[in-house]
mmCIF file of C-alpha atoms and ligand atoms in Angstrom:
data_model
loop_
_atom_site.group_PDB
_atom_site.id
_atom_site.type_symbol
_atom_site.label_atom_id
_atom_site.label_comp_id
_atom_site.label_asym_id
_atom_site.label_seq_id
_atom_site.Cartn_x
_atom_site.Cartn_y
_atom_site.Cartn_z
ATOM 1 C CA MET A 152 71.030 89.395 65.285
ATOM 2 C CA LYS A 153 74.096 91.017 63.336
ATOM 3 C CA LYS A 154 76.684 87.868 61.941
ATOM 4 C CA GLY A 155 80.638 89.298 62.699
ATOM 5 C CA LYS A 156 83.695 87.742 60.415
ATOM 6 C CA LYS A 157 83.904 84.241 59.570
ATOM 7 C CA LEU A 158 85.744 81.980 62.228
ATOM 8 C CA TYR A 159 85.946 79.030 60.445
ATOM 9 C CA GLU A 160 84.100 76.967 57.224
ATOM 10 C CA GLY A 161 83.833 72.862 56.751
ATOM 11 C CA LYS A 162 82.023 71.590 54.717
ATOM 12 C CA ALA A 163 78.996 71.830 55.837
ATOM 13 C CA LYS A 164 78.546 74.437 57.926
ATOM 14 C CA ILE A 165 80.378 78.406 58.214
ATOM 15 C CA LEU A 166 81.242 79.409 62.167
ATOM 16 C CA TYR A 167 80.969 83.793 62.225
ATOM 17 C CA ALA A 168 81.395 85.176 64.720
ATOM 18 C CA SER A 169 78.611 87.062 67.130
ATOM 19 C CA PRO A 170 77.989 90.365 69.032
ATOM 20 C CA GLU A 171 78.234 88.088 71.156
ATOM 21 C CA LYS A 172 81.212 87.355 73.705
ATOM 22 C CA ASN A 173 82.514 83.932 73.646
ATOM 23 C CA LEU A 174 79.157 82.465 70.859
ATOM 24 C CA ALA A 175 79.557 82.897 67.933
ATOM 25 C CA ILE A 176 76.325 81.795 64.468
ATOM 26 C CA GLN A 177 77.222 78.799 63.475
ATOM 27 C CA HIS A 178 75.315 79.127 59.553
ATOM 28 C CA PHE A 179 74.009 75.494 57.693
ATOM 29 C CA LYS A 180 75.140 75.320 54.274
ATOM 30 C CA ASP A 181 73.129 73.282 51.204
ATOM 31 C CA ASP A 182 76.560 71.816 49.986
ATOM 32 C CA ALA A 183 77.659 67.942 50.529
ATOM 33 C CA THR A 184 80.301 66.679 49.948
ATOM 34 C CA ALA A 185 80.975 62.760 50.803
ATOM 35 C CA PHE A 186 83.987 60.892 50.216
ATOM 36 C CA ASN A 187 86.502 62.629 51.107
ATOM 37 C CA ASN A 188 84.932 65.680 48.245
ATOM 38 C CA GLN A 189 85.869 63.465 46.185
ATOM 39 C CA LYS A 190 81.799 63.696 45.186
ATOM 40 C CA LYS A 191 80.201 67.791 45.763
ATOM 41 C CA ALA A 192 76.438 68.611 45.108
ATOM 42 C CA ILE A 193 74.846 71.701 46.748
ATOM 43 C CA ILE A 194 70.735 70.412 47.840
ATOM 44 C CA GLU A 195 69.156 73.161 48.061
ATOM 45 C CA GLY A 196 67.291 73.143 51.936
ATOM 46 C CA LYS A 197 69.354 70.749 53.255
ATOM 47 C CA GLY A 198 71.080 73.634 55.649
ATOM 48 C CA ILE A 199 67.413 74.464 56.327
ATOM 49 C CA LEU A 200 66.669 70.946 57.627
ATOM 50 C CA ASN A 201 70.036 69.868 59.218
ATOM 51 C CA ASN A 202 70.104 73.191 61.096
ATOM 52 C CA ARG A 203 66.094 71.753 62.925
ATOM 53 C CA ILE A 204 67.369 68.349 63.422
ATOM 54 C CA SER A 205 70.344 69.598 64.949
ATOM 55 C CA GLU A 206 68.698 72.147 67.476
ATOM 56 C CA HIS A 207 65.891 69.648 68.285
ATOM 57 C CA ILE A 208 68.845 66.415 68.833
ATOM 58 C CA PHE A 209 70.659 69.842 71.205
ATOM 59 C CA SER A 210 68.450 70.709 73.167
ATOM 60 C CA ASN A 211 66.621 67.882 74.049
ATOM 61 C CA LEU A 212 70.080 66.243 74.484
ATOM 62 C CA ASN A 213 70.543 68.974 77.190
ATOM 63 C CA GLN A 214 67.538 68.392 78.863
ATOM 64 C CA ILE A 215 69.186 65.604 79.815
ATOM 65 C CA GLY A 216 72.482 66.954 81.291
ATOM 66 C CA ILE A 217 74.011 66.382 77.887
ATOM 67 C CA LYS A 218 75.828 69.939 78.344
ATOM 68 C CA ASN A 219 76.422 71.340 74.490
ATOM 69 C CA HIS A 220 77.029 74.509 72.646
ATOM 70 C CA LEU A 221 73.587 75.236 71.635
ATOM 71 C CA ILE A 222 72.360 78.445 72.451
ATOM 72 C CA LYS A 223 69.655 79.008 70.725
ATOM 73 C CA ARG A 224 68.565 78.818 66.912
ATOM 74 C CA ILE A 225 68.078 81.851 65.142
ATOM 75 C CA ASN A 226 66.981 81.662 61.899
ATOM 76 C CA MET A 227 66.431 78.938 59.602
ATOM 77 C CA ARG A 228 69.082 78.422 58.961
ATOM 78 C CA GLU A 229 71.807 79.672 62.332
ATOM 79 C CA GLN A 230 71.942 78.960 65.288
ATOM 80 C CA LEU A 231 73.998 81.510 67.857
ATOM 81 C CA VAL A 232 76.801 78.226 69.922
ATOM 82 C CA LYS A 233 79.719 78.452 72.561
ATOM 83 C CA ILE A 234 83.043 79.185 70.972
ATOM 84 C CA VAL A 235 84.909 75.685 71.642
ATOM 85 C CA GLU A 236 88.332 74.711 70.992
ATOM 86 C CA ILE A 237 87.120 71.341 69.000
ATOM 87 C CA ILE A 238 88.818 67.999 70.251
ATOM 88 C CA PRO A 239 90.233 66.768 66.892
ATOM 89 C CA ILE A 240 88.146 64.039 66.881
ATOM 90 C CA GLU A 241 85.855 62.371 65.081
ATOM 91 C CA PHE A 242 83.704 60.025 68.088
ATOM 92 C CA VAL A 243 81.880 57.256 65.335
ATOM 93 C CA ILE A 244 79.444 55.507 67.497
ATOM 94 C CA ARG A 245 77.580 51.665 65.869
ATOM 95 C CA ASN A 246 74.918 50.068 66.326
ATOM 96 C CA ILE A 247 74.616 47.997 63.499
ATOM 97 C CA ALA A 248 77.801 47.502 61.139
ATOM 98 C CA THR A 249 78.088 48.807 57.738
ATOM 99 C CA GLY A 250 79.661 51.637 56.322
ATOM 100 C CA SER A 251 83.379 51.497 56.538
ATOM 101 C CA LEU A 252 83.360 49.028 59.276
ATOM 102 C CA THR A 253 82.120 46.309 56.877
ATOM 103 C CA LYS A 254 84.874 47.743 54.482
ATOM 104 C CA ARG A 255 88.073 47.517 56.789
ATOM 105 C CA LEU A 256 87.263 44.404 58.601
ATOM 106 C CA GLY A 257 85.132 42.813 56.738
ATOM 107 C CA ILE A 258 81.492 42.276 58.800
ATOM 108 C CA GLU A 259 79.251 41.835 56.825
ATOM 109 C CA GLU A 260 76.735 44.332 56.229
ATOM 110 C CA GLY A 261 73.390 44.868 59.724
ATOM 111 C CA THR A 262 74.999 42.628 61.224
ATOM 112 C CA VAL A 263 73.669 44.422 64.931
ATOM 113 C CA LEU A 264 76.187 44.999 66.922
ATOM 114 C CA ASP A 265 75.878 42.999 70.311
ATOM 115 C CA TYR A 266 77.552 46.582 71.741
ATOM 116 C CA PRO A 267 78.024 49.778 70.979
ATOM 117 C CA LEU A 268 80.693 49.979 69.140
ATOM 118 C CA ILE A 269 82.667 53.491 69.556
ATOM 119 C CA GLU A 270 85.556 54.476 67.252
ATOM 120 C CA TYR A 271 87.967 57.019 67.012
ATOM 121 C CA CYS A 272 88.711 58.887 63.942
ATOM 122 C CA LEU A 273 91.513 61.636 63.765
ATOM 123 C CA LYS A 274 90.248 65.027 62.337
ATOM 124 C CA ASN A 275 92.567 64.954 58.908
ATOM 125 C CA ASP A 276 91.306 65.413 55.893
ATOM 126 C CA ASP A 277 94.125 65.303 53.924
ATOM 127 C CA LEU A 278 94.973 61.415 55.947
ATOM 128 C CA GLY A 279 91.101 60.398 55.205
ATOM 129 C CA ASP A 280 89.699 61.359 58.534
ATOM 130 C CA PRO A 281 92.501 57.582 60.239
ATOM 131 C CA LEU A 282 90.956 55.286 62.797
ATOM 132 C CA VAL A 283 93.162 55.504 65.668
ATOM 133 C CA SER A 284 92.973 53.850 69.297
ATOM 134 C CA ARG A 285 93.141 54.964 72.181
ATOM 135 C CA GLU A 286 96.240 55.019 72.856
ATOM 136 C CA HIS A 287 97.120 57.381 69.663
ATOM 137 C CA ILE A 288 94.988 59.359 71.694
ATOM 138 C CA LEU A 289 96.985 59.965 74.808
ATOM 139 C CA SER A 290 100.289 58.933 73.284
ATOM 140 C CA PHE A 291 99.325 62.427 71.297
ATOM 141 C CA ASN A 292 97.683 64.469 74.086
ATOM 142 C CA TRP A 293 95.094 64.712 72.150
ATOM 143 C CA MET A 294 93.775 64.254 75.556
ATOM 144 C CA ASN A 295 93.980 62.681 78.356
ATOM 145 C CA VAL A 296 92.820 59.595 80.715
ATOM 146 C CA MET A 297 89.934 61.539 82.864
ATOM 147 C CA GLU A 298 88.517 63.700 79.373
ATOM 148 C CA LEU A 299 88.284 60.051 77.380
ATOM 149 C CA GLU A 300 86.488 58.162 80.253
ATOM 150 C CA LEU A 301 84.514 61.349 80.456
ATOM 151 C CA ILE A 302 83.264 61.338 76.522
ATOM 152 C CA ASN A 303 83.242 57.852 76.325
ATOM 153 C CA GLU A 304 80.374 57.894 79.008
ATOM 154 C CA GLN A 305 78.608 60.131 77.551
ATOM 155 C CA CYS A 306 78.766 58.699 73.916
ATOM 156 C CA LYS A 307 77.285 55.656 75.265
ATOM 157 C CA ARG A 308 74.163 58.153 76.864
ATOM 158 C CA ILE A 309 74.081 60.348 73.902
ATOM 159 C CA ASN A 310 73.563 56.557 72.077
ATOM 160 C CA ASP A 311 71.289 55.414 74.053
ATOM 161 C CA PHE A 312 69.289 58.572 74.507
ATOM 162 C CA LEU A 313 69.422 58.868 70.262
ATOM 163 C CA GLN A 314 68.217 54.729 69.722
ATOM 164 C CA GLY A 315 65.322 55.072 71.533
ATOM 165 C CA MET A 316 64.133 58.882 70.240
ATOM 166 C CA PHE A 317 64.515 57.290 66.421
ATOM 167 C CA ARG A 318 63.284 54.000 67.570
ATOM 168 C CA GLY A 319 60.417 55.915 69.039
ATOM 169 C CA VAL A 320 59.515 57.220 65.275
ATOM 170 C CA GLY A 321 60.359 53.995 63.362
ATOM 171 C CA ILE A 322 63.939 54.470 62.383
ATOM 172 C CA LYS A 323 67.418 52.783 63.344
ATOM 173 C CA LEU A 324 70.093 54.510 65.155
ATOM 174 C CA VAL A 325 72.317 52.210 63.078
ATOM 175 C CA ASP A 326 76.336 54.789 63.225
ATOM 176 C CA PHE A 327 76.416 58.668 64.097
ATOM 177 C CA LYS A 328 79.618 61.006 64.264
ATOM 178 C CA ILE A 329 79.950 63.540 67.167
ATOM 179 C CA GLU A 330 82.046 66.000 67.972
ATOM 180 C CA PHE A 331 83.858 67.644 70.919
ATOM 181 C CA GLY A 332 85.888 70.585 71.815
ATOM 182 C CA ARG A 333 87.131 72.358 75.367
ATOM 183 C CA SER A 334 84.689 75.399 76.288
ATOM 184 C CA SER A 335 86.881 78.290 78.046
ATOM 185 C CA GLN A 336 84.062 79.487 79.220
ATOM 186 C CA ASP A 337 82.854 75.918 81.401
ATOM 187 C CA ASN A 338 85.986 75.088 81.448
ATOM 188 C CA ASN A 339 85.101 71.478 80.689
ATOM 189 C CA ILE A 340 85.074 69.325 77.125
ATOM 190 C CA ILE A 341 81.047 69.499 75.520
ATOM 191 C CA LEU A 342 79.258 68.118 73.021
ATOM 192 C CA ALA A 343 79.686 70.404 69.660
ATOM 193 C CA ASP A 344 79.011 70.821 65.867
ATOM 194 C CA GLU A 345 75.407 69.156 64.828
ATOM 195 C CA ILE A 346 73.686 65.960 65.401
ATOM 196 C CA SER A 347 71.652 65.327 61.464
ATOM 197 C CA PRO A 348 71.020 62.939 59.149
ATOM 198 C CA ASP A 349 74.602 64.220 58.040
ATOM 199 C CA THR A 350 76.568 62.271 60.409
ATOM 200 C CA CYS A 351 73.889 60.005 61.478
ATOM 201 C CA ARG A 352 73.057 56.798 59.501
ATOM 202 C CA LEU A 353 69.610 56.652 59.794
ATOM 203 C CA TRP A 354 67.045 53.817 58.638
ATOM 204 C CA ASP A 355 63.166 53.603 58.861
ATOM 205 C CA SER A 356 62.921 50.209 61.208
ATOM 206 C CA THR A 357 60.500 48.492 58.892
ATOM 207 C CA THR A 358 61.833 48.532 55.494
ATOM 208 C CA GLU A 359 65.657 49.725 56.129
ATOM 209 C CA LYS A 360 64.494 52.321 53.727
ATOM 210 C CA LYS A 361 67.943 54.786 54.250
ATOM 211 C CA LEU A 362 67.191 58.919 55.674
ATOM 212 C CA ASP A 363 70.864 60.000 55.958
ATOM 213 C CA LYS A 364 73.099 61.342 53.556
ATOM 214 C CA ASP A 365 74.044 57.572 52.707
ATOM 215 C CA ILE A 366 70.821 58.834 49.918
ATOM 216 C CA PHE A 367 73.661 61.002 47.758
ATOM 217 C CA ARG A 368 76.950 58.960 48.961
ATOM 218 C CA LYS A 369 75.726 55.937 47.345
ATOM 219 C CA ASP A 370 72.578 58.298 44.304
ATOM 220 C CA LEU A 371 69.536 56.313 46.244
ATOM 221 C CA GLY A 372 67.094 58.629 45.171
ATOM 222 C CA ASN A 373 66.287 62.723 47.086
ATOM 223 C CA LEU A 374 67.758 63.149 49.881
ATOM 224 C CA LEU A 375 65.990 66.455 50.941
ATOM 225 C CA GLU A 376 62.532 63.759 51.334
ATOM 226 C CA GLY A 377 64.536 61.767 53.437
ATOM 227 C CA TYR A 378 65.899 64.276 55.525
ATOM 228 C CA GLN A 379 62.216 65.341 55.246
ATOM 229 C CA GLU A 380 60.993 62.609 56.222
ATOM 230 C CA VAL A 381 63.522 62.346 59.821
ATOM 231 C CA ALA A 382 62.157 66.382 60.553
ATOM 232 C CA ARG A 383 57.839 64.794 59.952
ATOM 233 C CA ARG A 384 58.970 62.559 62.174
ATOM 234 C CA LEU A 385 60.151 64.215 64.309
ATOM 235 C CA ASN A 386 57.244 66.046 65.000
ATOM 236 C CA ILE A 387 59.781 69.501 63.493
ATOM 237 C CA LEU A 388 58.619 70.152 59.287
ATOM 238 C CA HIS A 389 55.787 71.923 59.902
ATOM 239 C CA GLU A 390 58.151 74.873 60.285
ATOM 240 C CA GLN A 391 60.264 73.830 56.649
ATOM 241 C CA SER A 392 57.059 74.621 54.508
ATOM 242 C CA ASN A 393 58.065 76.460 52.463
ATOM 243 C CA ILE A 394 60.873 74.029 51.917
ATOM 244 C CA ARG A 395 59.728 72.660 48.151
ATOM 245 C CA PRO A 396 60.648 68.483 47.695
ATOM 246 C CA ILE A 397 63.394 68.802 44.887
ATOM 247 C CA LYS A 398 62.867 66.575 41.780
ATOM 248 C CA PHE A 399 65.921 64.742 41.409
ATOM 249 C CA PRO A 400 67.192 62.797 37.655
ATOM 250 C CA LYS A 401 66.596 59.278 38.873
ATOM 251 C CA PRO A 402 69.061 56.998 40.100
ATOM 252 C CA LYS A 403 71.549 55.830 38.455
ATOM 253 C CA ALA A 404 74.518 53.278 39.195
ATOM 254 C CA VAL A 405 77.978 55.162 40.608
ATOM 255 C CA LYS A 406 80.390 53.083 40.636
ATOM 256 C CA ILE A 407 83.273 53.058 43.742
ATOM 257 C CA LYS A 408 85.933 52.641 43.439
ATOM 258 C CA LYS A 409 87.554 50.310 45.976
ATOM 259 C CA LYS A 410 90.377 52.044 48.532
HETATM 260 N N1 LIG B 605 80.198 60.434 59.779
HETATM 261 C C1 LIG B 605 80.612 61.886 59.357
HETATM 262 N N2 LIG B 605 81.858 62.722 58.972
HETATM 263 C C2 LIG B 605 83.121 61.925 58.246
HETATM 264 C C3 LIG B 605 82.882 60.016 58.844
HETATM 265 C C4 LIG B 605 81.874 59.693 59.273
HETATM 266 O O1 LIG B 605 79.319 61.773 59.960
HETATM 267 O O2 LIG B 605 83.467 62.770 58.313
HETATM 268 C C5 LIG B 605 79.186 59.433 59.776
HETATM 269 C C6 LIG B 605 78.224 58.559 58.601
HETATM 270 O O3 LIG B 605 77.686 59.828 58.093
HETATM 271 C C7 LIG B 605 77.598 57.406 59.458
HETATM 272 C C8 LIG B 605 79.271 57.303 60.381
HETATM 273 O O4 LIG B 605 79.728 57.998 60.833
HETATM 274 O O5 LIG B 605 76.584 57.898 60.712
HETATM 275 C C9 LIG B 605 80.708 55.657 60.079
HETATM 276 O O6 LIG B 605 80.981 56.654 59.111
HETATM 277 P P1 LIG B 605 81.456 56.009 58.321
HETATM 278 O O7 LIG B 605 82.948 55.234 58.714
HETATM 279 O O8 LIG B 605 81.224 54.373 57.811
HETATM 280 O O9 LIG B 605 81.864 55.981 57.209
HETATM 281 P P2 LIG B 605 81.651 56.750 55.224
HETATM 282 O O10 LIG B 605 83.404 55.873 55.530
HETATM 283 O O11 LIG B 605 81.338 54.162 55.353
HETATM 284 O O12 LIG B 605 81.547 56.731 55.010
#
């Protein structure tokens, strides 16, 4: 499919116009970023794995009635998606306390939460994606009450489904981030963006070995091997046989400045 002009470029993906009305081509890059762009690398093959894993998750979600932007994957790095107007809120769903939650509130690392916790962050890199409340969302008209309720319900359903899917292959879904957008075509709010090891925390159920972007954030080893392991367990790795495992230097300790 012929790509049109670049519509938008983010940290890990590029959106191009497509020949089809209301549809765009979502291209997955190999760029890895963390700590609001302060740490960067290019990890050859990451985009291919994320494209495939995200396709797998979005098409499964579609089958259980979670409407989303995916039309189809068109090649190793690209998907055809519906054009949406992204709602400027990142929805973070947590099952186990880690990351910013533990830093912010002093909750002990690894605490299993009694109920999934939904947090809202404003999508604004200049401000460092600050946490916002339900009242902020309503007050500044980022969404109305009905839309927010609908998305909260969807977040819980998506979490239930993904937790089960990953649990079945020996992975704990610790937390994840999702985004939604308004689709003029559907006259509705639908799930958009991606769901991949870039946007989830995934721990091996037995060893708690990290299989997600924390490998890059915390220099824990070979990121690609973690992502390949996720794809392999989901039984979708066969098409990735041409991705070479990359040998990284031995992990070294990194000092991370406290915010
Ligand atoms: N997350 C993401 N993009 C962001 C921020 C967070 O995909 O811009 C994901 C992250 O991978 C994790 C979850 O959201 O699965 C919760 O992240 P947290 O707030 O703990 O982020 P941290 O500041 O620790 O990276």
